[in-house]
PDB file of C-alpha atoms in Angstrom:
ATOM      1  CA  GLY E   1     -13.888  37.365  17.212  1.00 54.00           C
ATOM      2  CA  ALA E   2     -12.451  34.701  19.429  1.00 78.00           C
ATOM      3  CA  GLY E   3     -12.179  32.051  16.749  1.00 91.00           C
ATOM      4  CA  VAL E   4     -12.263  31.477  13.017  1.00 95.00           C
ATOM      5  CA  SER E   5     -15.696  32.299  11.675  1.00 96.00           C
ATOM      6  CA  GLN E   6     -17.108  30.843   8.469  1.00 97.00           C
ATOM      7  CA  SER E   7     -20.308  31.593   6.612  1.00 97.00           C
ATOM      8  CA  PRO E   8     -22.661  30.284   5.533  1.00 97.00           C
ATOM      9  CA  SER E   9     -22.615  27.190   7.704  1.00 96.00           C
ATOM     10  CA  ASN E  10     -24.789  25.397   5.178  1.00 97.00           C
ATOM     11  CA  LYS E  11     -25.381  26.117   1.524  1.00 97.00           C
ATOM     12  CA  VAL E  12     -27.584  24.201  -0.886  1.00 97.00           C
ATOM     13  CA  THR E  13     -27.326  25.234  -4.505  1.00 97.00           C
ATOM     14  CA  GLU E  14     -28.261  24.010  -7.919  1.00 97.00           C
ATOM     15  CA  LYS E  15     -25.718  22.652 -10.353  1.00 97.00           C
ATOM     16  CA  GLY E  16     -24.265  25.427 -12.481  1.00 97.00           C
ATOM     17  CA  LYS E  17     -24.744  28.208  -9.937  1.00 97.00           C
ATOM     18  CA  ASP E  18     -21.865  30.183  -8.414  1.00 98.00           C
ATOM     19  CA  VAL E  19     -21.252  30.157  -4.647  1.00 98.00           C
ATOM     20  CA  GLU E  20     -19.157  32.263  -2.319  1.00 98.00           C
ATOM     21  CA  LEU E  21     -17.867  31.032   1.015  1.00 98.00           C
ATOM     22  CA  ARG E  22     -16.493  33.461   3.558  1.00 98.00           C
ATOM     23  CA  CYS E  23     -13.831  33.088   6.226  1.00 97.00           C
ATOM     24  CA  ASP E  24     -13.008  35.559   8.972  1.00 97.00           C
ATOM     25  CA  PRO E  25      -9.742  34.480  10.638  1.00 95.00           C
ATOM     26  CA  ILE E  26      -8.516  35.118  14.130  1.00 93.00           C
ATOM     27  CA  SER E  27      -7.364  38.704  14.495  1.00 91.00           C
ATOM     28  CA  GLY E  28      -3.618  39.018  13.992  1.00 88.00           C
ATOM     29  CA  HIS E  29      -3.202  35.721  12.162  1.00 90.00           C
ATOM     30  CA  THR E  30      -1.294  36.405   8.977  1.00 89.00           C
ATOM     31  CA  ALA E  31      -1.694  32.961   7.426  1.00 90.00           C
ATOM     32  CA  LEU E  32      -4.997  31.604   6.143  1.00 92.00           C
ATOM     33  CA  TYR E  33      -5.754  28.212   4.627  1.00 93.00           C
ATOM     34  CA  TRP E  34      -8.678  26.629   2.802  1.00 95.00           C
ATOM     35  CA  TYR E  35      -9.245  22.873   2.927  1.00 95.00           C
ATOM     36  CA  ARG E  36     -11.997  20.666   1.581  1.00 96.00           C
ATOM     37  CA  GLN E  37     -13.340  17.742   3.596  1.00 93.00           C
ATOM     38  CA  SER E  38     -15.149  15.112   1.588  1.00 89.00           C
ATOM     39  CA  LEU E  39     -16.654  11.929   2.953  1.00 79.00           C
ATOM     40  CA  GLY E  40     -13.979   9.272   3.061  1.00 72.00           C
ATOM     41  CA  GLN E  41     -11.352  11.575   1.562  1.00 76.00           C
ATOM     42  CA  GLY E  42      -9.957  13.368   4.565  1.00 82.00           C
ATOM     43  CA  LEU E  43      -8.799  16.946   4.296  1.00 90.00           C
ATOM     44  CA  GLU E  44      -7.705  18.180   0.895  1.00 91.00           C
ATOM     45  CA  PHE E  45      -5.552  21.321   0.824  1.00 91.00           C
ATOM     46  CA  LEU E  46      -6.849  23.991  -1.530  1.00 94.00           C
ATOM     47  CA  ILE E  47      -4.965  27.262  -1.062  1.00 93.00           C
ATOM     48  CA  TYR E  48      -2.787  29.175   1.383  1.00 89.00           C
ATOM     49  CA  PHE E  49      -2.563  32.933   1.941  1.00 90.00           C
ATOM     50  CA  GLN E  50       0.222  34.855   3.611  1.00 88.00           C
ATOM     51  CA  GLY E  51      -1.234  38.296   4.093  1.00 89.00           C
ATOM     52  CA  ASN E  52      -3.169  39.074   0.912  1.00 91.00           C
ATOM     53  CA  SER E  53      -1.010  37.014  -1.416  1.00 90.00           C
ATOM     54  CA  ALA E  54      -1.388  33.343  -2.232  1.00 89.00           C
ATOM     55  CA  PRO E  55       2.041  31.724  -2.622  1.00 83.00           C
ATOM     56  CA  ASP E  56       0.498  28.278  -2.842  1.00 79.00           C
ATOM     57  CA  LYS E  57      -2.571  27.679  -4.994  1.00 82.00           C
ATOM     58  CA  SER E  58      -1.549  24.156  -5.870  1.00 81.00           C
ATOM     59  CA  GLY E  59      -4.598  22.494  -4.408  1.00 89.00           C
ATOM     60  CA  LEU E  60      -7.316  24.311  -6.296  1.00 93.00           C
ATOM     61  CA  PRO E  61      -9.004  21.473  -8.212  1.00 92.00           C
ATOM     62  CA  SER E  62      -9.977  23.448 -11.304  1.00 93.00           C
ATOM     63  CA  ASP E  63     -10.183  26.956 -12.739  1.00 94.00           C
ATOM     64  CA  ARG E  64     -13.751  27.134 -11.439  1.00 97.00           C
ATOM     65  CA  PHE E  65     -12.256  27.642  -7.993  1.00 97.00           C
ATOM     66  CA  SER E  66     -10.749  30.952  -6.929  1.00 96.00           C
ATOM     67  CA  ALA E  67     -10.029  32.705  -3.676  1.00 96.00           C
ATOM     68  CA  GLU E  68      -9.027  36.116  -2.509  1.00 96.00           C
ATOM     69  CA  ARG E  69      -8.108  37.787   0.720  1.00 95.00           C
ATOM     70  CA  THR E  70      -8.409  41.470   1.418  1.00 90.00           C
ATOM     71  CA  GLY E  71      -6.919  43.653   4.125  1.00 88.00           C
ATOM     72  CA  GLY E  72      -4.948  40.690   5.424  1.00 84.00           C
ATOM     73  CA  SER E  73      -8.142  39.461   7.007  1.00 92.00           C
ATOM     74  CA  VAL E  74     -11.343  38.135   5.446  1.00 96.00           C
ATOM     75  CA  SER E  75     -11.085  35.582   2.654  1.00 97.00           C
ATOM     76  CA  THR E  76     -13.651  34.479   0.103  1.00 98.00           C
ATOM     77  CA  LEU E  77     -13.584  31.165  -1.732  1.00 98.00           C
ATOM     78  CA  THR E  78     -15.617  31.281  -4.937  1.00 98.00           C
ATOM     79  CA  ILE E  79     -16.787  28.254  -6.881  1.00 98.00           C
ATOM     80  CA  GLN E  80     -18.194  29.015 -10.303  1.00 98.00           C
ATOM     81  CA  ARG E  81     -20.592  26.777 -12.217  1.00 97.00           C
ATOM     82  CA  THR E  82     -20.842  24.344  -9.335  1.00 97.00           C
ATOM     83  CA  GLN E  83     -20.870  20.612 -10.000  1.00 97.00           C
ATOM     84  CA  GLN E  84     -22.194  17.809  -7.826  1.00 95.00           C
ATOM     85  CA  GLU E  85     -18.644  16.656  -7.066  1.00 94.00           C
ATOM     86  CA  ASP E  86     -18.046  20.025  -5.384  1.00 96.00           C
ATOM     87  CA  SER E  87     -20.335  18.934  -2.546  1.00 96.00           C
ATOM     88  CA  ALA E  88     -18.184  18.865   0.595  1.00 96.00           C
ATOM     89  CA  VAL E  89     -17.398  20.732   3.774  1.00 96.00           C
ATOM     90  CA  TYR E  90     -15.056  23.643   3.106  1.00 97.00           C
ATOM     91  CA  LEU E  91     -12.822  24.400   6.060  1.00 96.00           C
ATOM     92  CA  CYS E  92     -10.900  27.556   6.739  1.00 96.00           C
ATOM     93  CA  ALA E  93      -7.978  27.780   9.152  1.00 94.00           C
ATOM     94  CA  SER E  94      -5.660  30.530  10.269  1.00 93.00           C
ATOM     95  CA  SER E  95      -2.337  30.678  12.055  1.00 89.00           C
ATOM     96  CA  LEU E  96       0.392  33.024  13.124  1.00 84.00           C
ATOM     97  CA  ASP E  97       3.273  33.465  10.700  1.00 69.00           C
ATOM     98  CA  PRO E  98       4.081  29.877   9.666  1.00 63.00           C
ATOM     99  CA  GLY E  99       7.594  30.867   8.738  1.00 58.00           C
ATOM    100  CA  ARG E 100       8.412  30.976  12.425  1.00 54.00           C
ATOM    101  CA  GLY E 101       7.885  27.304  12.902  1.00 57.00           C
ATOM    102  CA  PRO E 102       5.242  24.604  12.914  1.00 60.00           C
ATOM    103  CA  GLY E 103       2.525  26.730  14.348  1.00 67.00           C
ATOM    104  CA  GLU E 104      -0.910  25.506  15.286  1.00 82.00           C
ATOM    105  CA  LEU E 105      -3.737  25.871  12.783  1.00 89.00           C
ATOM    106  CA  PHE E 106      -7.045  27.113  14.166  1.00 91.00           C
ATOM    107  CA  PHE E 107     -10.025  25.848  12.214  1.00 93.00           C
ATOM    108  CA  GLY E 108     -13.499  27.186  11.706  1.00 94.00           C
ATOM    109  CA  GLU E 109     -16.521  24.911  11.848  1.00 93.00           C
ATOM    110  CA  GLY E 110     -16.754  24.795   8.086  1.00 95.00           C
ATOM    111  CA  SER E 111     -19.261  25.564   5.365  1.00 97.00           C
ATOM    112  CA  ARG E 112     -21.200  22.543   4.167  1.00 96.00           C
ATOM    113  CA  LEU E 113     -21.930  22.834   0.448  1.00 97.00           C
ATOM    114  CA  THR E 114     -24.504  20.640  -1.238  1.00 97.00           C
ATOM    115  CA  VAL E 115     -24.884  20.851  -4.990  1.00 97.00           C
ATOM    116  CA  LEU E 116     -28.109  19.364  -6.292  1.00 95.00           C
TER     117      LEU E 116
ATOM    118  CA  GLY W   1       5.293  13.682  -2.291  1.00 79.00           C
ATOM    119  CA  ASP W   2       4.628  13.929   1.415  1.00 84.00           C
ATOM    120  CA  SER W   3       1.764  11.880   2.717  1.00 89.00           C
ATOM    121  CA  VAL W   4       0.154  10.500   5.842  1.00 93.00           C
ATOM    122  CA  THR W   5      -1.530   7.138   6.224  1.00 95.00           C
ATOM    123  CA  GLN W   6      -3.691   6.347   9.200  1.00 94.00           C
ATOM    124  CA  MET W   7      -5.738   3.344  10.108  1.00 89.00           C
ATOM    125  CA  GLU W   8      -9.249   3.255   8.808  1.00 84.00           C
ATOM    126  CA  GLY W   9     -12.141   3.345  11.156  1.00 85.00           C
ATOM    127  CA  PRO W  10     -14.543   3.341  12.609  1.00 93.00           C
ATOM    128  CA  VAL W  11     -12.978   2.209  15.850  1.00 95.00           C
ATOM    129  CA  THR W  12     -15.462   1.188  18.527  1.00 96.00           C
ATOM    130  CA  LEU W  13     -14.277   0.750  22.119  1.00 97.00           C
ATOM    131  CA  SER W  14     -15.791   0.330  25.526  1.00 97.00           C
ATOM    132  CA  GLU W  15     -15.173   2.980  28.128  1.00 97.00           C
ATOM    133  CA  GLU W  16     -11.801   2.572  29.907  1.00 96.00           C
ATOM    134  CA  ALA W  17     -10.342   0.519  27.048  1.00 97.00           C
ATOM    135  CA  PHE W  18      -6.873   1.181  25.655  1.00 97.00           C
ATOM    136  CA  LEU W  19      -6.724   3.132  22.402  1.00 97.00           C
ATOM    137  CA  THR W  20      -4.180   3.019  19.612  1.00 97.00           C
ATOM    138  CA  ILE W  21      -4.667   4.780  16.299  1.00 97.00           C
ATOM    139  CA  ASN W  22      -1.831   4.074  13.896  1.00 97.00           C
ATOM    140  CA  CYS W  23      -0.271   6.776  11.747  1.00 97.00           C
ATOM    141  CA  THR W  24       2.683   6.467   9.395  1.00 97.00           C
ATOM    142  CA  TYR W  25       4.134   9.091   7.136  1.00 95.00           C
ATOM    143  CA  THR W  26       6.243   9.591   4.052  1.00 93.00           C
ATOM    144  CA  ALA W  27       8.304  12.755   3.873  1.00 88.00           C
ATOM    145  CA  THR W  28      11.728  14.003   2.970  1.00 81.00           C
ATOM    146  CA  GLY W  29      13.667  15.890   5.566  1.00 80.00           C
ATOM    147  CA  TYR W  30      12.381  16.287   9.082  1.00 83.00           C
ATOM    148  CA  PRO W  31       8.658  16.981   9.260  1.00 89.00           C
ATOM    149  CA  SER W  32       6.676  18.126  12.248  1.00 90.00           C
ATOM    150  CA  LEU W  33       3.840  15.793  13.199  1.00 93.00           C
ATOM    151  CA  PHE W  34       0.409  16.549  14.612  1.00 95.00           C
ATOM    152  CA  TRP W  35      -2.784  14.960  15.819  1.00 97.00           C
ATOM    153  CA  TYR W  36      -5.964  16.979  15.379  1.00 96.00           C
ATOM    154  CA  VAL W  37      -9.370  16.040  16.767  1.00 96.00           C
ATOM    155  CA  GLN W  38     -12.827  16.916  15.475  1.00 94.00           C
ATOM    156  CA  TYR W  39     -15.623  16.504  18.007  1.00 94.00           C
ATOM    157  CA  PRO W  40     -19.164  16.199  16.659  1.00 90.00           C
ATOM    158  CA  GLY W  41     -20.421  19.533  15.382  1.00 86.00           C
ATOM    159  CA  GLU W  42     -17.131  21.315  16.028  1.00 88.00           C
ATOM    160  CA  GLY W  43     -14.102  22.427  14.047  1.00 89.00           C
ATOM    161  CA  LEU W  44     -10.778  20.623  14.071  1.00 92.00           C
ATOM    162  CA  GLN W  45      -8.543  21.437  16.988  1.00 93.00           C
ATOM    163  CA  LEU W  46      -4.951  20.579  17.757  1.00 93.00           C
ATOM    164  CA  LEU W  47      -4.616  17.667  20.182  1.00 96.00           C
ATOM    165  CA  LEU W  48      -0.840  17.309  20.316  1.00 96.00           C
ATOM    166  CA  LYS W  49       2.306  17.739  18.260  1.00 94.00           C
ATOM    167  CA  ALA W  50       5.968  16.735  18.041  1.00 94.00           C
ATOM    168  CA  THR W  51       8.607  18.583  16.100  1.00 89.00           C
ATOM    169  CA  LYS W  52      11.612  16.250  16.101  1.00 89.00           C
ATOM    170  CA  ALA W  53      12.504  12.594  16.377  1.00 92.00           C
ATOM    171  CA  ASP W  54      11.853  10.918  19.754  1.00 94.00           C
ATOM    172  CA  ASP W  55       9.718  13.825  20.950  1.00 95.00           C
ATOM    173  CA  LYS W  56       6.535  12.818  22.747  1.00 97.00           C
ATOM    174  CA  GLY W  57       3.475  14.981  22.422  1.00 96.00           C
ATOM    175  CA  SER W  58       0.807  14.672  25.088  1.00 97.00           C
ATOM    176  CA  ASN W  59      -2.507  16.269  25.988  1.00 96.00           C
ATOM    177  CA  LYS W  60      -5.739  15.209  27.724  1.00 95.00           C
ATOM    178  CA  GLY W  61      -4.294  11.775  28.465  1.00 97.00           C
ATOM    179  CA  PHE W  62      -3.362  11.163  24.820  1.00 98.00           C
ATOM    180  CA  GLU W  63       0.246  10.562  23.797  1.00 98.00           C
ATOM    181  CA  ALA W  64       2.168  10.090  20.556  1.00 98.00           C
ATOM    182  CA  THR W  65       5.890   9.584  20.019  1.00 98.00           C
ATOM    183  CA  TYR W  66       7.695  10.727  16.877  1.00 96.00           C
ATOM    184  CA  ARG W  67       9.520   7.597  15.630  1.00 96.00           C
ATOM    185  CA  LYS W  68      11.795   8.424  12.732  1.00 93.00           C
ATOM    186  CA  GLU W  69      13.081   4.868  12.367  1.00 94.00           C
ATOM    187  CA  THR W  70       9.575   3.559  11.722  1.00 95.00           C
ATOM    188  CA  THR W  71       8.194   6.838  10.291  1.00 95.00           C
ATOM    189  CA  SER W  72       5.298   6.613  12.711  1.00 97.00           C
ATOM    190  CA  PHE W  73       3.342   8.791  15.114  1.00 97.00           C
ATOM    191  CA  HIS W  74       0.777   6.484  16.691  1.00 98.00           C
ATOM    192  CA  LEU W  75      -1.829   7.991  19.013  1.00 98.00           C
ATOM    193  CA  GLU W  76      -2.459   6.229  22.323  1.00 98.00           C
ATOM    194  CA  LYS W  77      -4.610   6.645  25.397  1.00 98.00           C
ATOM    195  CA  GLY W  78      -4.665   4.312  28.326  1.00 96.00           C
ATOM    196  CA  SER W  79      -8.333   4.637  29.255  1.00 96.00           C
ATOM    197  CA  VAL W  80     -10.822   6.201  26.860  1.00 97.00           C
ATOM    198  CA  GLN W  81     -14.010   7.968  27.886  1.00 97.00           C
ATOM    199  CA  VAL W  82     -17.296   8.493  26.074  1.00 97.00           C
ATOM    200  CA  SER W  83     -16.301  12.131  25.620  1.00 96.00           C
ATOM    201  CA  ASP W  84     -13.332  11.019  23.490  1.00 97.00           C
ATOM    202  CA  SER W  85     -15.706   9.995  20.702  1.00 97.00           C
ATOM    203  CA  ALA W  86     -14.560  12.049  17.735  1.00 96.00           C
ATOM    204  CA  VAL W  87     -12.658  11.891  14.463  1.00 95.00           C
ATOM    205  CA  TYR W  88      -8.872  11.946  14.815  1.00 97.00           C
ATOM    206  CA  PHE W  89      -6.579  13.240  12.073  1.00 96.00           C
ATOM    207  CA  CYS W  90      -2.846  12.687  11.795  1.00 96.00           C
ATOM    208  CA  ALA W  91      -0.969  15.423   9.928  1.00 94.00           C
ATOM    209  CA  LEU W  92       2.514  16.470   8.953  1.00 91.00           C
ATOM    210  CA  LYS W  93       4.232  19.690   7.971  1.00 88.00           C
ATOM    211  CA  SER W  94       7.528  19.717   6.142  1.00 77.00           C
ATOM    212  CA  SER W  95       9.492  22.197   4.111  1.00 63.00           C
ATOM    213  CA  ASN W  96       8.531  20.305   0.972  1.00 60.00           C
ATOM    214  CA  SER W  97       4.829  20.882   1.567  1.00 56.00           C
ATOM    215  CA  GLY W  98       5.162  24.590   1.864  1.00 61.00           C
ATOM    216  CA  TYR W  99       3.333  25.908   4.863  1.00 71.00           C
ATOM    217  CA  ALA W 100       0.243  23.721   4.654  1.00 79.00           C
ATOM    218  CA  LEU W 101      -0.401  20.613   6.704  1.00 87.00           C
ATOM    219  CA  ASN W 102      -0.903  17.274   4.954  1.00 88.00           C
ATOM    220  CA  PHE W 103      -3.688  15.375   6.675  1.00 92.00           C
ATOM    221  CA  GLY W 104      -4.580  11.725   6.798  1.00 93.00           C
ATOM    222  CA  LYS W 105      -8.122  10.628   6.023  1.00 92.00           C
ATOM    223  CA  GLY W 106      -9.184  10.590   9.658  1.00 94.00           C
ATOM    224  CA  THR W 107     -10.171   7.803  12.024  1.00 95.00           C
ATOM    225  CA  SER W 108     -13.585   7.838  13.648  1.00 95.00           C
ATOM    226  CA  LEU W 109     -13.639   6.699  17.283  1.00 97.00           C
ATOM    227  CA  LEU W 110     -16.828   5.746  19.106  1.00 97.00           C
ATOM    228  CA  VAL W 111     -16.630   4.999  22.817  1.00 97.00           C
ATOM    229  CA  THR W 112     -19.656   3.366  24.408  1.00 95.00           C
TER     230      THR W 112
END
């Protein structure tokens, strides 16, 4: 597609349930990022992929959070046993090889997660 | 660690007013600096960037100058329009932060 695509756009779940959020980056972009946007907290970095590997997982807030990327393309962010504090907008971004300089990040519109 | 601090909003201005949104940073080395904008209902998009000291980034009438001596990258526009209403994020990228951008908390701008 023309831009970064995320699904679902909205997800309401009950506390304790698992959720999966999907990101389809721009074709040809080797780098993929997940951020979390909480009210009043700005953008919190979660994880970065270069190809299918994740050299930087430093931002994942707990072991309930995991992410994978397959085929150098689609990525899935999984949150297990969701808690109310997980409620946020989860943003995905992609870019060309970041090792070649401070490239522009292209963001999707986000997946809004509400945990009841 | 690296960080970005930007002025808290919301900022409310009348059309054609002058805009300044302050941004300061803490980083080792020589980071690249960015302003991203998020219009209502849309994803973040790059507004402008500067990669070295004294560079000026500009786009859509917005400008920001990379000031190493004051570790700042303030966003300015001489005459805002209603269509500029959005949330503005200052961000930096340095070798110490890997390949991810560090974002500020965002400043909401409402132009009436």
